[in-house]
PDB file of C-alpha atoms and ligand atoms in Angstrom:
ATOM      1  CA  UNK A   1       9.811 -34.975 112.159  1.00  0.00           C
ATOM      2  CA  UNK A   2       8.485 -38.413 112.997  1.00  0.00           C
ATOM      3  CA  UNK A   3       6.217 -40.630 110.873  1.00  0.00           C
ATOM      4  CA  UNK A   4       4.457 -41.842 114.086  1.00  0.00           C
ATOM      5  CA  UNK A   5       1.505 -40.232 115.697  1.00  0.00           C
ATOM      6  CA  UNK A   6       1.669 -38.998 119.256  1.00  0.00           C
ATOM      7  CA  UNK A   7      -0.308 -41.940 120.567  1.00  0.00           C
ATOM      8  CA  UNK A   8       2.210 -44.399 119.286  1.00  0.00           C
ATOM      9  CA  UNK A   9       2.372 -46.113 122.676  1.00  0.00           C
ATOM     10  CA  UNK A  10      -1.257 -47.262 122.211  1.00  0.00           C
ATOM     11  CA  UNK A  11      -0.356 -49.163 118.973  1.00  0.00           C
ATOM     12  CA  UNK A  12      -0.374 -52.916 119.034  1.00  0.00           C
ATOM     13  CA  UNK A  13       2.583 -55.091 119.692  1.00  0.00           C
ATOM     14  CA  UNK A  14       2.570 -56.104 116.034  1.00  0.00           C
ATOM     15  CA  UNK A  15       3.063 -52.568 114.890  1.00  0.00           C
ATOM     16  CA  UNK A  16       5.816 -52.112 117.478  1.00  0.00           C
ATOM     17  CA  UNK A  17       7.554 -55.306 116.254  1.00  0.00           C
ATOM     18  CA  UNK A  18       7.336 -54.119 112.640  1.00  0.00           C
ATOM     19  CA  UNK A  19       8.980 -50.930 113.638  1.00  0.00           C
ATOM     20  CA  UNK A  20      11.743 -52.955 115.320  1.00  0.00           C
ATOM     21  CA  UNK A  21      12.236 -55.012 112.131  1.00  0.00           C
ATOM     22  CA  UNK A  22      13.001 -51.736 110.313  1.00  0.00           C
ATOM     23  CA  UNK A  23      15.822 -50.697 112.665  1.00  0.00           C
ATOM     24  CA  UNK A  24      18.145 -52.392 111.491  1.00  0.00           C
ATOM     25  CA  UNK A  25      15.999 -53.102 108.511  1.00  0.00           C
ATOM     26  CA  UNK A  26      15.053 -56.748 108.079  1.00  0.00           C
ATOM     27  CA  UNK A  27      11.585 -56.083 106.757  1.00  0.00           C
ATOM     28  CA  UNK A  28      12.146 -57.878 103.454  1.00  0.00           C
ATOM     29  CA  UNK A  29      14.399 -60.555 101.956  1.00  0.00           C
ATOM     30  CA  UNK A  30      17.021 -57.945 101.058  1.00  0.00           C
ATOM     31  CA  UNK A  31      17.985 -57.787 104.804  1.00  0.00           C
ATOM     32  CA  UNK A  32      19.875 -54.534 104.267  1.00  0.00           C
ATOM     33  CA  UNK A  33      20.234 -54.077 108.101  1.00  0.00           C
ATOM     34  CA  UNK A  34      20.337 -50.289 107.721  1.00  0.00           C
ATOM     35  CA  UNK A  35      18.954 -48.184 110.492  1.00  0.00           C
ATOM     36  CA  UNK A  36      16.107 -46.380 108.730  1.00  0.00           C
ATOM     37  CA  UNK A  37      15.020 -44.249 111.730  1.00  0.00           C
ATOM     38  CA  UNK A  38      18.522 -42.667 111.515  1.00  0.00           C
ATOM     39  CA  UNK A  39      17.985 -41.760 107.940  1.00  0.00           C
ATOM     40  CA  UNK A  40      19.918 -44.684 106.408  1.00  0.00           C
ATOM     41  CA  UNK A  41      18.436 -46.299 103.305  1.00  0.00           C
ATOM     42  CA  UNK A  42      18.902 -49.695 101.737  1.00  0.00           C
ATOM     43  CA  UNK A  43      17.971 -51.319  98.432  1.00  0.00           C
ATOM     44  CA  UNK A  44      14.445 -49.803  98.434  1.00  0.00           C
ATOM     45  CA  UNK A  45      15.888 -46.320  98.914  1.00  0.00           C
ATOM     46  CA  UNK A  46      13.216 -45.175 101.416  1.00  0.00           C
ATOM     47  CA  UNK A  47      14.002 -43.978 104.929  1.00  0.00           C
ATOM     48  CA  UNK A  48      11.819 -43.913 108.009  1.00  0.00           C
ATOM     49  CA  UNK A  49       8.858 -42.167 106.393  1.00  0.00           C
ATOM     50  CA  UNK A  50       6.940 -43.576 103.432  1.00  0.00           C
ATOM     51  CA  UNK A  51       6.825 -41.754 100.164  1.00  0.00           C
ATOM     52  CA  UNK A  52       3.594 -41.679  98.303  1.00  0.00           C
ATOM     53  CA  UNK A  53       3.426 -40.974  94.566  1.00  0.00           C
ATOM     54  CA  UNK A  54      -0.339 -40.834  94.144  1.00  0.00           C
ATOM     55  CA  UNK A  55      -3.632 -41.381  95.871  1.00  0.00           C
ATOM     56  CA  UNK A  56      -7.044 -41.840  94.264  1.00  0.00           C
ATOM     57  CA  UNK A  57      -9.774 -44.069  92.936  1.00  0.00           C
ATOM     58  CA  UNK A  58      -8.492 -46.465  90.294  1.00  0.00           C
ATOM     59  CA  UNK A  59     -10.763 -48.101  87.755  1.00  0.00           C
ATOM     60  CA  UNK A  60      -8.114 -50.195  85.968  1.00  0.00           C
ATOM     61  CA  UNK A  61      -7.781 -52.870  88.652  1.00  0.00           C
ATOM     62  CA  UNK A  62      -9.497 -56.277  88.558  1.00  0.00           C
ATOM     63  CA  UNK A  63     -13.336 -55.870  88.467  1.00  0.00           C
ATOM     64  CA  UNK A  64     -13.685 -57.529  91.870  1.00  0.00           C
ATOM     65  CA  UNK A  65     -11.737 -54.599  93.276  1.00  0.00           C
ATOM     66  CA  UNK A  66     -13.296 -51.752  91.410  1.00  0.00           C
ATOM     67  CA  UNK A  67     -17.121 -51.550  91.974  1.00  0.00           C
ATOM     68  CA  UNK A  68     -18.814 -48.200  91.277  1.00  0.00           C
ATOM     69  CA  UNK A  69     -16.395 -46.118  93.300  1.00  0.00           C
ATOM     70  CA  UNK A  70     -13.099 -47.555  92.164  1.00  0.00           C
ATOM     71  CA  UNK A  71     -10.313 -49.117  94.148  1.00  0.00           C
ATOM     72  CA  UNK A  72      -8.807 -46.650  96.538  1.00  0.00           C
ATOM     73  CA  UNK A  73      -5.155 -46.818  95.549  1.00  0.00           C
ATOM     74  CA  UNK A  74      -2.227 -45.420  97.506  1.00  0.00           C
ATOM     75  CA  UNK A  75       0.978 -45.847  95.397  1.00  0.00           C
ATOM     76  CA  UNK A  76       4.192 -45.936  97.318  1.00  0.00           C
ATOM     77  CA  UNK A  77       7.484 -44.839  95.913  1.00  0.00           C
ATOM     78  CA  UNK A  78      10.467 -47.084  96.031  1.00  0.00           C
ATOM     79  CA  UNK A  79      10.548 -50.882  95.689  1.00  0.00           C
ATOM     80  CA  UNK A  80      12.457 -53.820  97.061  1.00  0.00           C
ATOM     81  CA  UNK A  81      12.671 -55.422  93.579  1.00  0.00           C
ATOM     82  CA  UNK A  82      14.847 -54.219  90.686  1.00  0.00           C
ATOM     83  CA  UNK A  83      12.771 -55.265  87.634  1.00  0.00           C
ATOM     84  CA  UNK A  84      14.461 -54.055  84.486  1.00  0.00           C
ATOM     85  CA  UNK A  85      11.140 -53.983  82.663  1.00  0.00           C
ATOM     86  CA  UNK A  86       9.229 -51.974  85.316  1.00  0.00           C
ATOM     87  CA  UNK A  87       6.307 -50.003  83.904  1.00  0.00           C
ATOM     88  CA  UNK A  88       6.407 -47.652  86.892  1.00  0.00           C
ATOM     89  CA  UNK A  89      10.152 -47.170  87.031  1.00  0.00           C
ATOM     90  CA  UNK A  90       9.777 -43.416  87.729  1.00  0.00           C
ATOM     91  CA  UNK A  91       7.979 -44.367  90.919  1.00  0.00           C
ATOM     92  CA  UNK A  92       9.710 -47.555  91.952  1.00  0.00           C
ATOM     93  CA  UNK A  93      13.341 -46.861  90.796  1.00  0.00           C
ATOM     94  CA  UNK A  94      13.435 -43.040  90.640  1.00  0.00           C
ATOM     95  CA  UNK A  95      11.250 -42.744  93.662  1.00  0.00           C
ATOM     96  CA  UNK A  96       8.982 -39.903  92.518  1.00  0.00           C
ATOM     97  CA  UNK A  97       6.689 -39.010  95.470  1.00  0.00           C
ATOM     98  CA  UNK A  98       6.266 -37.040  98.604  1.00  0.00           C
ATOM     99  CA  UNK A  99       6.967 -38.023 102.198  1.00  0.00           C
ATOM    100  CA  UNK A 100       3.851 -38.585 104.298  1.00  0.00           C
ATOM    101  CA  UNK A 101       3.160 -38.945 107.976  1.00  0.00           C
ATOM    102  CA  UNK A 102       0.934 -41.609 109.471  1.00  0.00           C
ATOM    103  CA  UNK A 103      -1.740 -39.017 109.954  1.00  0.00           C
ATOM    104  CA  UNK A 104      -1.633 -38.050 106.248  1.00  0.00           C
ATOM    105  CA  UNK A 105      -1.906 -41.703 105.313  1.00  0.00           C
ATOM    106  CA  UNK A 106      -4.952 -42.119 107.600  1.00  0.00           C
ATOM    107  CA  UNK A 107      -6.575 -39.032 106.172  1.00  0.00           C
ATOM    108  CA  UNK A 108      -6.043 -40.331 102.577  1.00  0.00           C
ATOM    109  CA  UNK A 109      -7.584 -43.727 103.537  1.00  0.00           C
ATOM    110  CA  UNK A 110     -10.696 -42.103 105.164  1.00  0.00           C
ATOM    111  CA  UNK A 111     -11.100 -39.747 102.204  1.00  0.00           C
ATOM    112  CA  UNK A 112     -10.918 -42.669  99.786  1.00  0.00           C
ATOM    113  CA  UNK A 113     -13.601 -44.434 101.776  1.00  0.00           C
ATOM    114  CA  UNK A 114     -15.731 -41.366 101.972  1.00  0.00           C
ATOM    115  CA  UNK A 115     -15.395 -40.946  98.163  1.00  0.00           C
ATOM    116  CA  UNK A 116     -17.043 -44.350  97.766  1.00  0.00           C
ATOM    117  CA  UNK A 117     -13.976 -46.593  97.009  1.00  0.00           C
ATOM    118  CA  UNK A 118     -14.542 -50.302  97.477  1.00  0.00           C
ATOM    119  CA  UNK A 119     -11.302 -50.841  99.336  1.00  0.00           C
ATOM    120  CA  UNK A 120      -7.973 -49.265 100.323  1.00  0.00           C
ATOM    121  CA  UNK A 121      -5.390 -50.606  97.916  1.00  0.00           C
ATOM    122  CA  UNK A 122      -1.705 -50.302  99.106  1.00  0.00           C
ATOM    123  CA  UNK A 123       0.417 -50.543  95.969  1.00  0.00           C
ATOM    124  CA  UNK A 124       4.078 -51.570  96.511  1.00  0.00           C
ATOM    125  CA  UNK A 125       3.730 -51.713 100.317  1.00  0.00           C
ATOM    126  CA  UNK A 126       6.421 -54.250 101.356  1.00  0.00           C
ATOM    127  CA  UNK A 127       9.194 -51.751 102.369  1.00  0.00           C
ATOM    128  CA  UNK A 128       6.829 -49.430 104.300  1.00  0.00           C
ATOM    129  CA  UNK A 129       4.647 -51.897 106.260  1.00  0.00           C
ATOM    130  CA  UNK A 130       5.266 -50.500 109.749  1.00  0.00           C
ATOM    131  CA  UNK A 131       3.669 -47.152 108.666  1.00  0.00           C
ATOM    132  CA  UNK A 132       0.868 -49.007 106.841  1.00  0.00           C
ATOM    133  CA  UNK A 133       0.004 -51.216 109.822  1.00  0.00           C
ATOM    134  CA  UNK A 134      -0.061 -48.261 112.122  1.00  0.00           C
ATOM    135  CA  UNK A 135      -2.298 -46.336 109.750  1.00  0.00           C
ATOM    136  CA  UNK A 136      -4.692 -49.274 109.337  1.00  0.00           C
ATOM    137  CA  UNK A 137      -4.894 -49.729 113.109  1.00  0.00           C
ATOM    138  CA  UNK A 138      -5.680 -46.131 113.804  1.00  0.00           C
ATOM    139  CA  UNK A 139      -7.960 -45.679 110.730  1.00  0.00           C
ATOM    140  CA  UNK A 140     -10.028 -48.660 111.843  1.00  0.00           C
ATOM    141  CA  UNK A 141     -10.518 -46.884 115.156  1.00  0.00           C
ATOM    142  CA  UNK A 142     -11.623 -43.797 113.227  1.00  0.00           C
ATOM    143  CA  UNK A 143     -14.372 -45.737 111.356  1.00  0.00           C
ATOM    144  CA  UNK A 144     -12.585 -47.232 108.320  1.00  0.00           C
ATOM    145  CA  UNK A 145     -14.455 -50.312 107.328  1.00  0.00           C
ATOM    146  CA  UNK A 146     -13.630 -51.140 103.729  1.00  0.00           C
ATOM    147  CA  UNK A 147     -11.232 -54.065 102.999  1.00  0.00           C
ATOM    148  CA  UNK A 148      -7.512 -53.511 102.945  1.00  0.00           C
ATOM    149  CA  UNK A 149      -5.696 -54.785  99.834  1.00  0.00           C
ATOM    150  CA  UNK A 150      -1.982 -55.521 100.015  1.00  0.00           C
ATOM    151  CA  UNK A 151      -0.891 -55.225  96.344  1.00  0.00           C
ATOM    152  CA  UNK A 152       2.633 -56.451  96.264  1.00  0.00           C
ATOM    153  CA  UNK A 153       5.416 -57.599  93.877  1.00  0.00           C
ATOM    154  CA  UNK A 154       5.518 -60.740  96.012  1.00  0.00           C
ATOM    155  CA  UNK A 155       9.022 -60.467  97.357  1.00  0.00           C
ATOM    156  CA  UNK A 156       7.856 -60.563 100.956  1.00  0.00           C
ATOM    157  CA  UNK A 157       9.324 -62.181 104.022  1.00  0.00           C
ATOM    158  CA  UNK A 158       7.189 -64.736 105.914  1.00  0.00           C
ATOM    159  CA  UNK A 159       8.378 -63.339 109.251  1.00  0.00           C
ATOM    160  CA  UNK A 160       7.094 -59.819 108.344  1.00  0.00           C
ATOM    161  CA  UNK A 161       3.905 -61.146 106.769  1.00  0.00           C
ATOM    162  CA  UNK A 162       3.057 -62.949 110.078  1.00  0.00           C
ATOM    163  CA  UNK A 163       3.012 -59.571 111.792  1.00  0.00           C
ATOM    164  CA  UNK A 164       0.478 -58.304 109.283  1.00  0.00           C
ATOM    165  CA  UNK A 165      -1.974 -61.112 110.148  1.00  0.00           C
ATOM    166  CA  UNK A 166      -5.309 -59.378 110.948  1.00  0.00           C
ATOM    167  CA  UNK A 167      -4.330 -56.057 109.203  1.00  0.00           C
ATOM    168  CA  UNK A 168      -4.860 -57.276 105.602  1.00  0.00           C
ATOM    169  CA  UNK A 169      -8.137 -58.549 104.149  1.00  0.00           C
ATOM    170  CA  UNK A 170      -7.027 -59.214 100.534  1.00  0.00           C
ATOM    171  CA  UNK A 171      -3.468 -60.245  99.575  1.00  0.00           C
ATOM    172  CA  UNK A 172      -2.832 -59.629  95.889  1.00  0.00           C
ATOM    173  CA  UNK A 173       0.793 -60.725  95.212  1.00  0.00           C
ATOM    174  CA  UNK A 174       2.555 -61.016  91.881  1.00  0.00           C
ATOM    175  CA  UNK A 175       4.020 -64.335  91.140  1.00  0.00           C
ATOM    176  CA  UNK A 176       6.711 -63.243  88.711  1.00  0.00           C
ATOM    177  CA  UNK A 177       9.109 -66.111  88.221  1.00  0.00           C
ATOM    178  CA  UNK A 178       9.613 -69.879  89.045  1.00  0.00           C
ATOM    179  CA  UNK A 179      13.254 -69.847  87.976  1.00  0.00           C
ATOM    180  CA  UNK A 180      16.134 -68.331  90.045  1.00  0.00           C
ATOM    181  CA  UNK A 181      18.409 -67.436  87.120  1.00  0.00           C
ATOM    182  CA  UNK A 182      15.608 -65.514  85.412  1.00  0.00           C
ATOM    183  CA  UNK A 183      14.683 -63.789  88.660  1.00  0.00           C
ATOM    184  CA  UNK A 184      18.308 -62.726  89.095  1.00  0.00           C
ATOM    185  CA  UNK A 185      18.668 -61.417  85.527  1.00  0.00           C
ATOM    186  CA  UNK A 186      15.432 -59.548  85.344  1.00  0.00           C
ATOM    187  CA  UNK A 187      14.753 -58.391  88.947  1.00  0.00           C
ATOM    188  CA  UNK A 188      18.067 -58.777  90.788  1.00  0.00           C
ATOM    189  CA  UNK A 189      16.456 -61.270  93.148  1.00  0.00           C
ATOM    190  CA  UNK A 190      17.712 -64.834  92.639  1.00  0.00           C
ATOM    191  CA  UNK A 191      15.856 -66.109  95.644  1.00  0.00           C
ATOM    192  CA  UNK A 192      12.514 -64.707  94.365  1.00  0.00           C
ATOM    193  CA  UNK A 193      10.897 -68.034  93.624  1.00  0.00           C
ATOM    194  CA  UNK A 194      11.457 -69.635  96.988  1.00  0.00           C
ATOM    195  CA  UNK A 195      10.608 -66.425  98.858  1.00  0.00           C
ATOM    196  CA  UNK A 196       7.537 -65.825  96.739  1.00  0.00           C
ATOM    197  CA  UNK A 197       6.160 -69.319  97.041  1.00  0.00           C
ATOM    198  CA  UNK A 198       6.640 -69.209 100.816  1.00  0.00           C
ATOM    199  CA  UNK A 199       5.024 -65.714 100.984  1.00  0.00           C
ATOM    200  CA  UNK A 200       1.963 -66.929  98.995  1.00  0.00           C
ATOM    201  CA  UNK A 201       1.541 -69.922 101.342  1.00  0.00           C
ATOM    202  CA  UNK A 202       1.544 -67.669 104.367  1.00  0.00           C
ATOM    203  CA  UNK A 203      -0.848 -65.226 102.728  1.00  0.00           C
ATOM    204  CA  UNK A 204      -3.239 -68.032 101.975  1.00  0.00           C
ATOM    205  CA  UNK A 205      -2.936 -69.293 105.516  1.00  0.00           C
ATOM    206  CA  UNK A 206      -4.045 -65.943 106.766  1.00  0.00           C
ATOM    207  CA  UNK A 207      -6.962 -65.075 104.410  1.00  0.00           C
ATOM    208  CA  UNK A 208      -7.831 -68.185 102.458  1.00  0.00           C
ATOM    209  CA  UNK A 209      -9.377 -68.314  98.990  1.00  0.00           C
ATOM    210  CA  UNK A 210     -10.930 -65.151  97.584  1.00  0.00           C
ATOM    211  CA  UNK A 211     -14.413 -64.386  98.670  1.00  0.00           C
ATOM    212  CA  UNK A 212     -16.792 -61.959  97.065  1.00  0.00           C
ATOM    213  CA  UNK A 213     -20.053 -60.261  97.992  1.00  0.00           C
ATOM    214  CA  UNK A 214     -22.156 -58.576  95.286  1.00  0.00           C
ATOM    215  CA  UNK A 215     -19.280 -58.970  92.877  1.00  0.00           C
ATOM    216  CA  UNK A 216     -16.693 -57.337  95.090  1.00  0.00           C
ATOM    217  CA  UNK A 217     -13.805 -58.981  96.857  1.00  0.00           C
ATOM    218  CA  UNK A 218     -14.104 -58.895 100.620  1.00  0.00           C
ATOM    219  CA  UNK A 219     -11.273 -61.216 101.765  1.00  0.00           C
ATOM    220  CA  UNK A 220      -8.793 -63.713 100.415  1.00  0.00           C
ATOM    221  CA  UNK A 221      -5.899 -64.281  98.004  1.00  0.00           C
ATOM    222  CA  UNK A 222      -5.833 -63.016  94.509  1.00  0.00           C
ATOM    223  CA  UNK A 223      -2.693 -63.886  92.432  1.00  0.00           C
ATOM    224  CA  UNK A 224      -1.354 -61.754  89.618  1.00  0.00           C
ATOM    225  CA  UNK A 225       0.748 -63.438  87.069  1.00  0.00           C
ATOM    226  CA  UNK A 226       2.268 -61.569  84.079  1.00  0.00           C
ATOM    227  CA  UNK A 227       3.011 -63.816  81.197  1.00  0.00           C
ATOM    228  CA  UNK A 228       6.491 -63.042  79.745  1.00  0.00           C
ATOM    229  CA  UNK A 229       7.886 -63.962  76.289  1.00  0.00           C
ATOM    230  CA  UNK A 230       9.409 -67.453  75.980  1.00  0.00           C
ATOM    231  CA  UNK A 231       7.748 -68.586  79.124  1.00  0.00           C
ATOM    232  CA  UNK A 232      10.368 -66.721  81.201  1.00  0.00           C
ATOM    233  CA  UNK A 233       7.967 -66.245  83.957  1.00  0.00           C
ATOM    234  CA  UNK A 234       7.650 -69.994  84.433  1.00  0.00           C
ATOM    235  CA  UNK A 235       3.885 -69.819  84.123  1.00  0.00           C
ATOM    236  CA  UNK A 236       3.250 -73.551  84.145  1.00  0.00           C
ATOM    237  CA  UNK A 237       5.279 -74.203  87.341  1.00  0.00           C
ATOM    238  CA  UNK A 238       3.537 -71.406  89.105  1.00  0.00           C
ATOM    239  CA  UNK A 239       0.081 -72.652  88.055  1.00  0.00           C
ATOM    240  CA  UNK A 240       1.119 -76.203  89.256  1.00  0.00           C
ATOM    241  CA  UNK A 241       2.255 -74.806  92.627  1.00  0.00           C
ATOM    242  CA  UNK A 242      -1.007 -73.007  93.101  1.00  0.00           C
ATOM    243  CA  UNK A 243      -3.246 -75.857  92.143  1.00  0.00           C
ATOM    244  CA  UNK A 244      -1.257 -78.448  94.131  1.00  0.00           C
ATOM    245  CA  UNK A 245       0.189 -76.592  97.169  1.00  0.00           C
ATOM    246  CA  UNK A 246      -2.191 -73.643  97.728  1.00  0.00           C
ATOM    247  CA  UNK A 247      -5.680 -74.553  96.598  1.00  0.00           C
ATOM    248  CA  UNK A 248      -7.307 -75.667  93.305  1.00  0.00           C
ATOM    249  CA  UNK A 249      -9.758 -72.870  93.831  1.00  0.00           C
ATOM    250  CA  UNK A 250      -7.129 -70.138  93.915  1.00  0.00           C
ATOM    251  CA  UNK A 251      -8.133 -67.038  92.117  1.00  0.00           C
ATOM    252  CA  UNK A 252      -5.598 -65.849  89.491  1.00  0.00           C
ATOM    253  CA  UNK A 253      -5.358 -62.997  86.994  1.00  0.00           C
ATOM    254  CA  UNK A 254      -3.259 -64.296  84.091  1.00  0.00           C
ATOM    255  CA  UNK A 255      -2.102 -61.029  82.538  1.00  0.00           C
ATOM    256  CA  UNK A 256      -1.149 -60.278  78.948  1.00  0.00           C
ATOM    257  CA  UNK A 257      -0.089 -56.652  79.499  1.00  0.00           C
ATOM    258  CA  UNK A 258       3.674 -57.110  79.299  1.00  0.00           C
ATOM    259  CA  UNK A 259       5.361 -54.699  77.033  1.00  0.00           C
ATOM    260  CA  UNK A 260       9.099 -53.719  76.992  1.00  0.00           C
ATOM    261  CA  UNK A 261       9.609 -50.709  79.381  1.00  0.00           C
ATOM    262  CA  UNK A 262      12.562 -49.077  81.130  1.00  0.00           C
ATOM    263  CA  UNK A 263      15.608 -51.138  80.389  1.00  0.00           C
ATOM    264  CA  UNK A 264      13.945 -54.095  78.645  1.00  0.00           C
ATOM    265  CA  UNK A 265      15.301 -53.040  75.287  1.00  0.00           C
ATOM    266  CA  UNK A 266      18.714 -54.161  76.490  1.00  0.00           C
ATOM    267  CA  UNK A 267      17.518 -57.682  77.005  1.00  0.00           C
ATOM    268  CA  UNK A 268      16.622 -59.323  73.562  1.00  0.00           C
ATOM    269  CA  UNK A 269      14.540 -62.098  75.114  1.00  0.00           C
ATOM    270  CA  UNK A 270      12.045 -59.712  76.602  1.00  0.00           C
ATOM    271  CA  UNK A 271      12.243 -56.875  74.033  1.00  0.00           C
ATOM    272  CA  UNK A 272       8.841 -57.908  72.619  1.00  0.00           C
ATOM    273  CA  UNK A 273       5.269 -58.619  73.792  1.00  0.00           C
ATOM    274  CA  UNK A 274       4.288 -62.204  74.445  1.00  0.00           C
ATOM    275  CA  UNK A 275       2.465 -63.707  71.452  1.00  0.00           C
ATOM    276  CA  UNK A 276      -1.193 -64.435  71.702  1.00  0.00           C
ATOM    277  CA  UNK A 277      -0.261 -68.159  71.673  1.00  0.00           C
ATOM    278  CA  UNK A 278       2.175 -67.786  74.553  1.00  0.00           C
ATOM    279  CA  UNK A 279      -0.401 -65.980  76.589  1.00  0.00           C
ATOM    280  CA  UNK A 280      -3.320 -68.358  75.746  1.00  0.00           C
ATOM    281  CA  UNK A 281      -1.386 -71.453  76.420  1.00  0.00           C
ATOM    282  CA  UNK A 282      -0.560 -70.178  79.989  1.00  0.00           C
ATOM    283  CA  UNK A 283      -4.181 -69.097  80.522  1.00  0.00           C
ATOM    284  CA  UNK A 284      -5.620 -72.328  79.224  1.00  0.00           C
ATOM    285  CA  UNK A 285      -3.339 -74.250  81.510  1.00  0.00           C
ATOM    286  CA  UNK A 286      -4.642 -72.485  84.517  1.00  0.00           C
ATOM    287  CA  UNK A 287      -8.220 -73.213  83.507  1.00  0.00           C
ATOM    288  CA  UNK A 288      -7.320 -76.861  82.937  1.00  0.00           C
ATOM    289  CA  UNK A 289      -5.842 -77.084  86.373  1.00  0.00           C
ATOM    290  CA  UNK A 290      -9.132 -75.824  87.741  1.00  0.00           C
ATOM    291  CA  UNK A 291      -7.951 -72.439  89.069  1.00  0.00           C
ATOM    292  CA  UNK A 292     -10.441 -69.573  89.312  1.00  0.00           C
ATOM    293  CA  UNK A 293      -9.116 -67.508  86.338  1.00  0.00           C
ATOM    294  CA  UNK A 294     -10.392 -63.988  86.132  1.00  0.00           C
ATOM    295  CA  UNK A 295     -11.687 -62.844  82.766  1.00  0.00           C
TER     296      UNK A 295
HETATM  297  S1  SF4 B   1      12.634 -52.834 103.225  1.00  0.00           S
HETATM  298 FE1  SF4 B   1      14.274 -51.736 102.048  1.00  0.00          FE
HETATM  299  S2  SF4 B   1      15.968 -51.291 103.529  1.00  0.00           S
HETATM  300 FE2  SF4 B   1      14.600 -52.897 104.393  1.00  0.00          FE
HETATM  301  S3  SF4 B   1      15.567 -54.807 103.851  1.00  0.00           S
HETATM  302 FE3  SF4 B   1      14.058 -54.380 102.257  1.00  0.00          FE
HETATM  303  S4  SF4 B   1      15.097 -53.292 100.597  1.00  0.00           S
HETATM  304 FE4  SF4 B   1      16.375 -53.238 102.497  1.00  0.00          FE
END
């Protein structure tokens, strides 16, 4: 079985190049170099075909993504990060989901649009971007018009992102850490800060600051930053980076939802929620720096 439709030859060069980056796989900074079309799997644990854990309108996303019909989420199983506090570990680490073809992805996208969703929101897309890009291209030809949201943990390679230029309308990356040692301990990704900062620059180059129409996001960059206890997320450095190297008008959601999940109980530093003061000081700092902080 193939994940590509019969008319694969008509797909753009960018989609073909993304496919090539997957065999051997150099799609993301892990650079596993496994041949996924031959069934080999690397760190993310996903082969040639994407696995989807759920599809449906989601009303818990940022209000600029929700509207009256919700954000049309497609959650992918597997992940290229190894966060020991992951709230969705059954999907990301245990890879609960079902394999889908490109045709099934397209059908899901069109159904979400027909349902009235404000956008198509690909959650944890980094390790399956060849299929996503092919599906976007073909779905657009079939009448898909709503914005495409790339909702990522932020561990994305610039070379791969460049191939997504024109496919994505709204980039919504996490900015998880500013410190390499913390990124190594909590997500098994010591190069996360440098990779993430470069990725955010490339995303902003492609789509610019977030733009809205009638209260709904149409295009641009929306940063998610989860405040961790003891400033382990490096909130102040991340906010400085955004204000000084991306744009003082960057839109950011400073999030207070952290709670110990999965294996967090094994790490005393993160085995608690951030205090209100820890959260508020990060949020206040973002406001002081002039960022567009979502409420
Ligand atoms: S996408 Fe998966 S297999 Fe490919 S380099 Fe990243 S973690 Fe490894």
